[in-house]
XYZ file of C-alpha atoms in Angstrom:
615
model
C 7.477 -27.575 -53.000
C 4.449 -28.212 -50.790
C 1.792 -30.819 -51.563
C -1.603 -29.159 -51.999
C -4.960 -30.951 -51.787
C -6.660 -30.834 -54.200
C -3.988 -30.395 -56.837
C -3.920 -26.954 -58.450
C -5.555 -27.876 -61.735
C -7.594 -25.652 -64.015
C -10.741 -27.088 -62.437
C -9.705 -26.459 -58.821
C -8.374 -22.985 -59.612
C -11.751 -22.075 -61.087
C -13.321 -22.666 -57.668
C -10.930 -20.258 -55.922
C -11.055 -16.494 -55.651
C -8.198 -14.631 -57.413
C -6.511 -14.041 -54.063
C -6.857 -17.674 -53.022
C -5.278 -18.770 -56.300
C -2.282 -16.487 -55.778
C -1.855 -17.539 -52.166
C -2.119 -21.249 -53.051
C 0.618 -20.788 -55.659
C 2.845 -19.096 -53.079
C 2.281 -21.884 -50.563
C 3.179 -24.454 -53.170
C 6.324 -22.690 -54.373
C 7.645 -21.138 -51.143
C 7.225 -24.103 -48.773
C 9.364 -27.249 -48.660
C 8.358 -30.754 -49.712
C 7.314 -31.855 -46.212
C 4.491 -29.305 -45.985
C 0.917 -30.505 -46.531
C -1.734 -27.944 -47.484
C -5.507 -28.410 -47.838
C -7.715 -25.813 -49.506
C -11.269 -25.533 -48.156
C -11.385 -28.970 -46.469
C -14.128 -29.953 -44.009
C -12.655 -29.221 -40.579
C -13.504 -31.525 -37.670
C -16.949 -32.336 -36.373
C -18.365 -28.903 -37.225
C -17.915 -29.598 -40.947
C -16.861 -25.957 -41.367
C -14.330 -24.808 -43.913
C -11.248 -22.711 -43.184
C -9.757 -21.562 -46.468
C -6.405 -23.286 -45.893
C -5.058 -25.880 -43.457
C -1.262 -26.178 -43.337
C 0.481 -29.087 -41.577
C 4.226 -29.496 -41.048
C 5.935 -32.272 -39.033
C 8.063 -29.822 -37.014
C 6.091 -26.573 -37.111
C 2.606 -27.946 -36.447
C -0.877 -26.986 -37.622
C -1.936 -23.626 -39.075
C -5.460 -22.427 -40.015
C -5.810 -19.515 -42.432
C -8.672 -17.388 -43.700
C -8.071 -15.585 -47.011
C -9.863 -12.346 -47.907
C -9.731 -10.442 -51.203
C -11.001 -7.236 -49.604
C -9.688 -3.886 -50.839
C -8.839 -1.002 -48.474
C -11.665 1.230 -49.664
C -14.301 -1.464 -49.061
C -13.637 -1.807 -45.311
C -15.860 0.737 -43.538
C -15.721 -0.541 -39.948
C -14.193 -3.426 -38.029
C -14.277 -4.795 -34.492
C -13.271 -8.067 -32.842
C -16.444 -9.815 -33.989
C -17.402 -8.360 -37.366
C -16.425 -6.298 -40.398
C -18.648 -3.826 -42.264
C -17.959 -3.901 -46.017
C -19.100 -1.720 -48.891
C -20.219 -3.963 -51.759
C -22.183 -3.601 -54.981
C -25.245 -4.529 -52.912
C -24.515 -1.855 -50.323
C -23.162 -2.198 -46.789
C -22.933 -5.786 -45.537
C -21.664 -7.225 -42.264
C -19.303 -10.203 -42.275
C -17.605 -12.083 -39.414
C -14.148 -10.892 -38.465
C -11.915 -13.382 -40.350
C -9.490 -13.645 -37.445
C -12.319 -14.697 -35.144
C -13.395 -17.228 -37.782
C -9.878 -18.666 -37.955
C -9.682 -18.742 -34.149
C -12.906 -20.741 -33.878
C -11.785 -23.136 -36.604
C -8.521 -23.683 -34.753
C -10.148 -24.303 -31.368
C -12.687 -26.728 -32.808
C -9.952 -28.710 -34.521
C -7.553 -28.672 -31.566
C -10.268 -29.819 -29.143
C -11.058 -32.673 -31.500
C -7.428 -33.728 -31.879
C -6.321 -33.544 -28.255
C -9.274 -35.721 -27.193
C -7.355 -38.570 -28.847
C -4.763 -39.905 -26.351
C -2.403 -40.592 -29.261
C -2.362 -36.853 -30.061
C -2.180 -35.350 -26.565
C 0.881 -34.783 -24.379
C 0.862 -37.647 -21.822
C 2.709 -35.938 -18.945
C 4.667 -32.918 -17.819
C 3.990 -29.196 -18.093
C 1.848 -29.523 -21.232
C -0.044 -32.650 -20.200
C -3.366 -32.940 -22.059
C -2.384 -30.394 -24.705
C -2.053 -31.150 -28.398
C 1.296 -32.796 -29.175
C 2.126 -30.181 -31.812
C 1.940 -26.366 -31.912
C -0.961 -24.703 -33.677
C -1.782 -21.244 -34.946
C -4.290 -19.235 -36.923
C -4.288 -16.098 -39.021
C -5.615 -14.047 -41.926
C -4.319 -13.373 -45.444
C -5.246 -10.007 -47.013
C -4.467 -10.510 -50.694
C -5.253 -6.953 -51.863
C -3.962 -4.841 -48.958
C -0.260 -4.085 -48.460
C 1.316 -3.985 -45.020
C 1.849 -0.212 -45.232
C -1.737 0.395 -46.305
C -3.028 -1.807 -43.488
C -0.948 0.060 -40.907
C -2.454 3.331 -42.149
C -6.004 2.110 -41.555
C -6.251 3.175 -37.918
C -4.499 3.503 -34.600
C -2.053 0.718 -33.767
C -3.792 -0.162 -30.510
C -7.093 -0.706 -32.321
C -5.454 -2.681 -35.120
C -3.706 -4.961 -32.648
C -7.041 -5.633 -30.976
C -9.073 -6.533 -34.064
C -6.362 -7.828 -36.477
C -2.950 -8.195 -34.792
C -0.143 -7.603 -37.272
C 1.664 -10.843 -36.445
C -1.390 -12.829 -37.479
C -1.509 -11.263 -40.947
C 0.051 -11.864 -44.326
C -0.452 -8.925 -46.661
C -0.391 -8.460 -50.432
C 3.257 -7.367 -50.634
C 4.366 -10.356 -48.506
C 3.091 -12.993 -50.941
C 4.452 -11.890 -54.320
C 6.265 -14.096 -56.827
C 9.577 -12.545 -55.691
C 8.973 -13.056 -51.963
C 11.872 -14.697 -50.140
C 10.828 -18.214 -48.988
C 12.403 -17.779 -45.562
C 10.661 -14.445 -44.977
C 7.352 -15.944 -46.124
C 7.677 -18.859 -43.722
C 8.633 -16.539 -40.864
C 5.369 -14.684 -41.431
C 3.428 -17.948 -41.299
C 4.994 -19.307 -38.161
C 4.898 -15.946 -36.408
C 1.190 -16.715 -36.022
C 1.984 -19.345 -33.370
C 1.860 -18.634 -29.645
C 4.120 -21.526 -28.650
C 6.772 -23.781 -30.154
C 7.216 -27.137 -28.435
C 7.134 -30.869 -28.975
C 9.053 -33.313 -31.092
C 8.744 -33.718 -34.840
C 5.498 -35.480 -35.768
C 5.903 -39.045 -36.984
C 4.116 -40.372 -40.059
C 1.616 -42.350 -37.902
C 0.861 -39.166 -35.937
C 0.323 -37.196 -39.146
C -2.019 -39.940 -40.349
C -3.814 -39.777 -36.980
C -4.346 -36.033 -37.463
C -5.616 -36.574 -41.017
C -7.935 -39.317 -39.705
C -9.697 -36.836 -37.414
C -9.695 -33.816 -39.699
C -10.981 -35.617 -42.775
C -13.304 -38.580 -42.011
C -13.887 -39.051 -45.740
C -10.328 -40.404 -46.215
C -10.629 -43.083 -43.527
C -10.050 -46.655 -44.607
C -13.036 -48.355 -43.079
C -13.356 -51.272 -40.752
C -14.875 -54.545 -42.048
C -18.480 -54.027 -43.061
C -18.092 -50.283 -43.560
C -17.076 -48.634 -46.824
C -18.216 -45.083 -46.154
C -17.064 -44.061 -42.657
C -19.714 -42.103 -40.783
C -19.324 -38.434 -40.084
C -22.426 -38.054 -37.944
C -20.146 -37.517 -34.973
C -22.542 -35.142 -33.236
C -24.993 -37.919 -32.487
C -22.710 -40.821 -31.623
C -19.609 -41.082 -29.474
C -16.691 -41.946 -31.699
C -14.526 -44.951 -30.914
C -10.956 -44.455 -32.081
C -9.321 -47.688 -33.298
C -5.923 -48.705 -31.927
C -4.443 -48.394 -35.417
C -6.030 -45.861 -37.746
C -6.014 -46.417 -41.498
C -6.403 -43.582 -43.985
C -5.885 -43.100 -47.688
C -2.237 -42.462 -48.384
C -1.255 -39.049 -49.743
C -1.314 -40.163 -53.392
C -4.767 -41.697 -52.989
C -6.094 -38.630 -51.202
C -4.612 -36.334 -53.840
C -6.223 -38.389 -56.594
C -9.608 -38.572 -54.842
C -9.740 -34.842 -54.125
C -8.394 -33.779 -57.518
C -10.650 -35.811 -59.805
C -12.199 -33.212 -62.047
C -15.224 -33.443 -64.272
C -15.504 -35.492 -67.421
C -14.224 -39.039 -67.855
C -11.557 -40.396 -65.504
C -9.811 -43.776 -65.616
C -7.935 -45.437 -62.766
C -5.827 -48.498 -63.596
C -4.793 -49.950 -60.257
C -3.442 -53.164 -58.825
C -5.469 -55.205 -56.351
C -5.602 -53.501 -52.973
C -4.522 -50.096 -54.283
C -7.618 -48.332 -52.981
C -9.693 -48.115 -56.163
C -12.960 -48.824 -54.368
C -12.077 -46.388 -51.575
C -11.574 -43.670 -54.166
C -14.891 -44.667 -55.725
C -16.546 -44.251 -52.318
C -15.048 -40.799 -51.860
C -16.181 -39.815 -55.356
C -19.699 -41.121 -54.586
C -20.038 -38.785 -51.651
C -18.529 -35.861 -53.546
C -20.785 -36.136 -56.594
C -23.978 -37.071 -54.753
C -23.911 -33.840 -52.756
C -24.451 -31.738 -55.885
C -26.237 -34.229 -58.146
C -29.649 -33.421 -59.598
C -29.994 -36.943 -61.019
C -28.908 -40.234 -59.418
C -25.306 -41.415 -59.441
C -24.969 -44.980 -60.785
C -22.343 -47.379 -59.413
C -21.933 -50.568 -61.440
C -19.824 -53.659 -60.905
C -19.931 -57.163 -62.360
C -20.014 -59.130 -59.131
C -23.404 -59.657 -57.424
C -21.859 -60.078 -53.968
C -19.779 -56.926 -54.349
C -22.858 -54.970 -55.436
C -24.738 -56.299 -52.397
C -21.930 -55.246 -50.083
C -21.807 -51.741 -51.528
C -25.588 -51.454 -51.388
C -25.866 -52.624 -47.782
C -23.160 -50.215 -46.706
C -25.048 -47.316 -48.243
C -28.334 -48.060 -46.496
C -27.629 -46.037 -43.362
C -26.183 -42.998 -45.096
C -27.580 -39.871 -46.648
C -26.263 -41.183 -49.972
C -28.865 -43.949 -50.167
C -31.408 -41.840 -52.040
C -28.848 -40.363 -54.401
C -26.610 -43.290 -55.329
C -27.878 -46.378 -57.153
C -25.696 -49.490 -56.822
C -26.171 -52.568 -59.010
C -24.338 -55.365 -60.741
C -24.513 -54.914 -64.491
C -26.960 -57.696 -65.331
C -29.217 -56.735 -62.437
C -29.274 -53.170 -63.735
C -30.261 -54.444 -67.196
C -33.112 -56.431 -65.651
C -34.299 -53.319 -63.775
C -34.269 -51.243 -66.960
C -36.397 -53.811 -68.800
C -38.784 -54.239 -65.891
C -39.417 -50.495 -65.690
C -39.415 -49.461 -69.360
C -40.201 -52.689 -71.257
C -42.144 -54.945 -68.848
C -43.523 -57.079 -71.688
C -40.034 -58.367 -72.538
C -39.454 -61.519 -70.489
C -36.500 -63.912 -70.738
C -35.911 -67.267 -69.065
C -33.361 -70.029 -69.278
C -29.595 -70.216 -68.953
C -28.997 -67.491 -71.552
C -31.574 -65.071 -70.137
C -28.862 -62.690 -68.894
C -27.386 -62.465 -72.396
C -30.768 -61.784 -74.002
C -31.560 -59.080 -71.422
C -28.389 -57.204 -72.296
C -29.165 -57.414 -76.011
C -32.733 -56.259 -75.359
C -31.600 -53.220 -73.350
C -29.124 -52.203 -76.064
C -31.861 -52.518 -78.697
C -34.395 -50.624 -76.559
C -31.970 -47.737 -76.039
C -31.294 -47.578 -79.790
C -35.052 -47.430 -80.455
C -35.671 -44.826 -77.764
C -37.774 -47.099 -75.552
C -35.241 -46.770 -72.736
C -34.026 -43.181 -72.259
C -30.409 -42.127 -72.361
C -28.823 -39.614 -69.934
C -30.537 -41.051 -66.839
C -27.636 -40.316 -64.471
C -25.521 -37.337 -63.474
C -22.544 -39.658 -63.114
C -21.628 -43.300 -63.660
C -18.894 -45.181 -61.808
C -17.724 -48.609 -62.947
C -15.748 -50.793 -60.540
C -13.834 -53.888 -61.723
C -14.197 -52.578 -65.273
C -11.908 -55.257 -66.701
C -14.877 -57.659 -66.544
C -17.129 -55.526 -68.755
C -17.592 -56.377 -72.435
C -17.132 -53.520 -74.931
C -20.809 -53.517 -75.943
C -21.774 -53.136 -72.266
C -19.545 -50.094 -71.918
C -20.965 -48.526 -75.092
C -24.402 -48.926 -73.529
C -23.414 -47.516 -70.133
C -21.700 -44.403 -71.480
C -24.990 -43.414 -73.113
C -26.625 -43.299 -69.674
C -24.555 -40.268 -68.584
C -26.152 -36.831 -68.815
C -24.073 -34.863 -71.372
C -24.366 -31.756 -69.185
C -22.302 -33.368 -66.432
C -20.536 -36.025 -68.557
C -19.041 -37.565 -65.413
C -17.587 -41.082 -65.604
C -15.154 -42.925 -63.338
C -13.806 -46.210 -64.736
C -11.647 -48.421 -62.493
C -9.943 -51.632 -63.563
C -7.085 -54.081 -63.016
C -6.313 -56.553 -65.784
C -4.536 -58.904 -63.401
C -8.004 -59.631 -61.986
C -9.681 -60.249 -65.346
C -11.228 -63.704 -64.931
C -14.005 -63.738 -67.531
C -11.918 -63.678 -70.750
C -12.866 -60.035 -71.273
C -9.502 -58.442 -70.579
C -9.295 -54.944 -72.038
C -8.102 -55.852 -75.527
C -9.882 -52.822 -76.992
C -9.367 -49.083 -76.740
C -11.491 -47.229 -74.222
C -12.196 -44.515 -76.780
C -13.871 -47.129 -78.989
C -16.580 -47.597 -76.328
C -17.161 -43.925 -75.621
C -14.736 -43.458 -72.716
C -12.610 -40.343 -73.197
C -9.517 -41.539 -71.379
C -6.710 -39.742 -73.220
C -4.682 -37.778 -70.697
C -7.096 -38.727 -67.914
C -5.725 -42.091 -66.791
C -4.030 -42.596 -63.431
C -2.038 -45.719 -62.562
C -1.947 -46.941 -58.954
C 0.920 -49.385 -58.413
C 1.042 -49.594 -54.630
C -0.887 -52.353 -52.855
C -2.073 -51.273 -49.400
C -4.407 -54.160 -48.617
C -2.247 -57.249 -48.407
C 0.657 -57.995 -46.135
C 3.982 -58.118 -47.958
C 4.076 -61.882 -47.607
C 0.611 -62.397 -49.124
C 1.264 -60.021 -52.020
C 4.625 -61.611 -52.828
C 3.081 -65.076 -52.650
C 0.208 -64.132 -54.996
C 2.372 -62.188 -57.434
C 5.002 -64.937 -57.722
C 2.297 -67.505 -58.411
C 0.599 -65.399 -61.088
C 3.861 -64.700 -62.906
C 4.430 -68.434 -63.371
C 1.182 -68.920 -65.274
C 0.323 -65.494 -66.715
C 3.795 -64.111 -67.227
C 3.324 -63.195 -70.900
C 0.510 -60.843 -69.936
C 3.051 -58.485 -68.387
C 4.433 -57.524 -71.784
C 4.231 -53.751 -72.033
C 3.445 -54.062 -75.750
C -0.028 -55.341 -74.904
C -2.898 -52.931 -74.265
C -3.862 -55.007 -71.249
C -0.383 -55.200 -69.739
C -0.290 -56.120 -66.065
C 0.960 -53.591 -63.552
C 3.585 -55.015 -61.223
C 2.175 -54.262 -57.752
C 4.444 -52.637 -55.179
C 4.074 -53.835 -51.607
C 3.249 -51.251 -48.974
C 1.409 -53.336 -46.411
C 2.846 -54.369 -43.081
C 4.704 -57.635 -42.713
C 2.701 -60.596 -41.505
C 2.715 -64.377 -41.365
C 3.510 -66.312 -44.504
C 0.541 -67.999 -46.207
C -0.283 -71.592 -45.310
C -0.596 -74.196 -48.099
C -1.874 -77.663 -47.246
C -2.260 -80.768 -49.415
C -4.970 -83.000 -47.901
C -6.125 -86.515 -48.737
C -9.720 -85.547 -49.543
C -11.996 -82.553 -49.782
C -13.617 -83.622 -46.501
C -10.196 -83.203 -44.889
C -9.905 -79.770 -46.486
C -13.272 -78.770 -45.019
C -12.228 -80.009 -41.573
C -9.003 -78.016 -41.787
C -10.927 -74.883 -42.806
C -13.282 -75.257 -39.833
C -10.291 -75.698 -37.530
C -8.724 -72.465 -38.825
C -11.969 -70.523 -38.374
C -12.379 -71.783 -34.815
C -8.804 -70.791 -33.982
C -9.188 -67.293 -35.447
C -12.509 -66.817 -33.676
C -10.912 -67.758 -30.364
C -8.161 -65.220 -31.054
C -10.685 -62.406 -31.477
C -11.102 -62.226 -35.250
C -14.674 -61.212 -36.102
C -16.501 -63.813 -38.172
C -17.527 -61.221 -40.774
C -13.823 -60.551 -41.314
C -13.287 -64.146 -42.480
C -13.971 -65.318 -46.032
C -13.932 -68.911 -47.294
C -13.868 -69.181 -51.077
C -14.155 -72.401 -53.033
C -13.318 -73.250 -56.634
C -16.389 -75.318 -57.592
C -20.001 -75.005 -56.488
C -20.275 -78.591 -55.212
C -17.525 -77.815 -52.722
C -19.740 -75.210 -51.076
C -22.373 -77.802 -50.239
C -19.787 -80.092 -48.648
C -18.289 -77.213 -46.716
C -21.527 -76.088 -45.061
C -22.083 -79.598 -43.716
C -18.883 -79.277 -41.718
C -19.609 -75.731 -40.547
C -23.100 -76.774 -39.461
C -21.660 -79.677 -37.486
C -19.163 -77.330 -35.799
C -21.854 -74.680 -35.194
C -19.924 -71.952 -36.975
C -22.227 -69.103 -38.134
C -21.887 -68.436 -41.858
C -23.609 -66.773 -44.791
C -23.659 -68.871 -47.955
C -23.830 -66.704 -51.071
C -24.516 -69.505 -53.528
C -27.086 -68.233 -56.057
C -28.250 -64.863 -57.351
C -30.917 -64.243 -54.655
C -28.634 -65.171 -51.758
C -25.767 -63.161 -53.226
C -28.038 -60.138 -53.561
C -29.024 -60.362 -49.870
C -25.475 -60.525 -48.494
C -24.981 -58.004 -45.684
C -21.346 -57.468 -44.719
C -22.383 -56.101 -41.317
C -23.707 -59.471 -40.074
C -21.125 -61.268 -37.941
C -20.957 -64.413 -40.052
C -18.264 -66.077 -42.144
C -18.859 -65.511 -45.853
C -18.896 -68.643 -48.026
C -18.925 -68.184 -51.781
C -17.046 -68.996 -54.971
C -13.728 -67.342 -55.733
C -15.444 -65.659 -58.685
C -17.935 -64.008 -56.347
C -15.201 -62.788 -53.991
C -13.941 -60.180 -56.450
C -13.821 -56.712 -54.938
C -14.127 -57.964 -51.340
C -11.503 -58.080 -48.608
C -11.136 -59.833 -45.271
C -8.584 -60.091 -42.499
C -8.439 -63.877 -42.978
C -9.144 -65.839 -46.163
C -9.297 -69.571 -46.867
C -9.115 -70.792 -50.476
C -10.385 -74.344 -50.554
C -10.485 -76.956 -53.312
C -7.898 -75.232 -55.501
C -6.821 -78.605 -56.881
C -9.808 -78.276 -59.220
C -8.268 -75.231 -60.909
C -5.781 -75.274 -63.780
C -6.699 -78.761 -64.994
C -8.028 -77.547 -68.367
C -5.063 -76.465 -70.578
C -7.268 -73.850 -72.252
C -8.013 -72.189 -68.916
C -4.632 -72.190 -67.208
C -4.078 -68.431 -67.411
C -7.709 -67.620 -66.566
C -7.636 -69.960 -63.557
C -4.300 -68.483 -62.432
C -5.843 -65.024 -62.495
C -8.838 -66.359 -60.570
C -6.611 -67.797 -57.863
C -4.685 -64.503 -57.738
C -7.975 -62.689 -57.129
C -8.768 -65.051 -54.264
C -5.341 -64.659 -52.660
C -5.447 -60.875 -52.776
C -8.728 -60.758 -50.837
C -6.704 -61.463 -47.666
C -5.215 -58.586 -45.708
C -3.301 -60.471 -43.015
C -3.849 -64.234 -43.117
C -4.144 -66.606 -46.091
C -4.747 -70.365 -46.089
C -4.811 -72.428 -49.309
C -5.790 -76.098 -49.442
C -6.066 -78.786 -52.116
C -6.645 -82.528 -52.300
C -5.407 -83.071 -55.869
C -1.941 -82.897 -57.363
C -1.858 -80.383 -60.222
C 0.715 -77.917 -61.614
C -0.996 -75.184 -59.594
C -0.770 -77.158 -56.362
C 2.861 -78.108 -56.991
C 3.750 -74.461 -57.635
C 1.982 -73.368 -54.459
C 3.690 -76.013 -52.333
C 7.092 -74.918 -53.642
C 6.599 -71.333 -52.477
C 7.787 -70.233 -49.012
C 4.965 -70.934 -46.561
C 4.578 -71.614 -42.873
C 3.303 -74.427 -40.735
C -0.291 -74.322 -39.529
């Protein structure tokens, strides 16, 4: 059974013509498991849409146009166009075979420009490494009826029989082998070895820029390829097939994604942003708890067409904006000002001072950190006509004592039957994920009980293997800071970009000590210490990020240093919360993790006992 993107749900079927629905069902049922099929995807740089793209590791790439035309509606046809009789009279449409041909050539030219996808030598040097073909599906015309529509010579010129699938060749009783023979008869050549998984991912990378996993400082990969020459990375990263299926198949209404750290939740959010913003008549609101994360998302949206359609904010900043715009006379100061602002917004919405239904869609990232009363407020901001909500969370990363101990339905989120669980971690190397998971289980093991509503998901490693984390016990925090600076200097010398390095400390005073050392060593950094500086963080600047572990939630870096962790886990009432916090910090690292402490605590002892490597 083929994998079809998006999944054939009631929602996706409603966007297909009757013939497209039937043909999609036949593709799904009559092809084997290793076939991938996309319905109406954007194709290459032209952003044009063939009806179906079919990819098979051995067969190659096939582009298909589907037409629901009936025999009596076709009045004239040539190699370029078709004249059709419609309810509006005679209309001229492009010849679908010519459309499919152009789609195929655009895509093939794009793919073979990548050295990884072109034949390096021999007879076919410079050609695409896999065969390709194109054709037309006539869902309401049988083969016999088609052959009676004119002289064979003319038919073979405008719609060659081998490039057609007709109505009687795609029935529910069609033999799978005969169906596939029709498909692959549309190819001119058969050559090349079976495509590997990396090669298939490379093809997907070029065909569908929206599924690219971005480089540091870039959440939404650009698709303005007409104006800039594209640089292809040595190793491409794309959403895996499950992530792509989920992102493409998210229907309307409320959707919940419960995923482990590094499972691609924010990538799916980014895809959904683009998808919804294209058709939105009101803004799309993206909320998270973390100021630094909101700043990163906001800065990455500045250069895109989404910037005027998508509003990104951390929750308390959004509350302040609502009061400033609708209730400017309400002013709050002091340490509890954030709490009073939230209460004031809730009250103002209840009284009608702040309007409901301000947004076409709302997306909540790191939802485990949101209090129930916040969620009740936010769900009222969605326009009932669209009623679009995406809620993403991971209870293993709940560090503010607000783990989801309540039902989502109690706060207005209609999650029944609409929750997807992502168990596979793609961000961290296997060694980092194992290290973090083993540590967390020692101090938050009870939270994995499946009887609890906030049960932890056991993450499954999918990342590449890498070096084991480094754990160092130093004599003083000054020694920790010196060791951190030494690591940064070494990574910088080895070609790691500074904005792909994060240094996260446990207590605020440690940040002040740390910058003294970085200043002395002339290492460029950005210190996100307070609200204003956190709000101005720009992930594109080539500087090391310094901030608290709390503020690192939602971020990721090639290299991460966790410093001063001896100050965590000392309070018996906060052991589990601090363990979760440290887990969050560890899982920010994709490839390299360094942990240091200058105190002896149960946390530090547990870390030192785990398999690590020498510096």
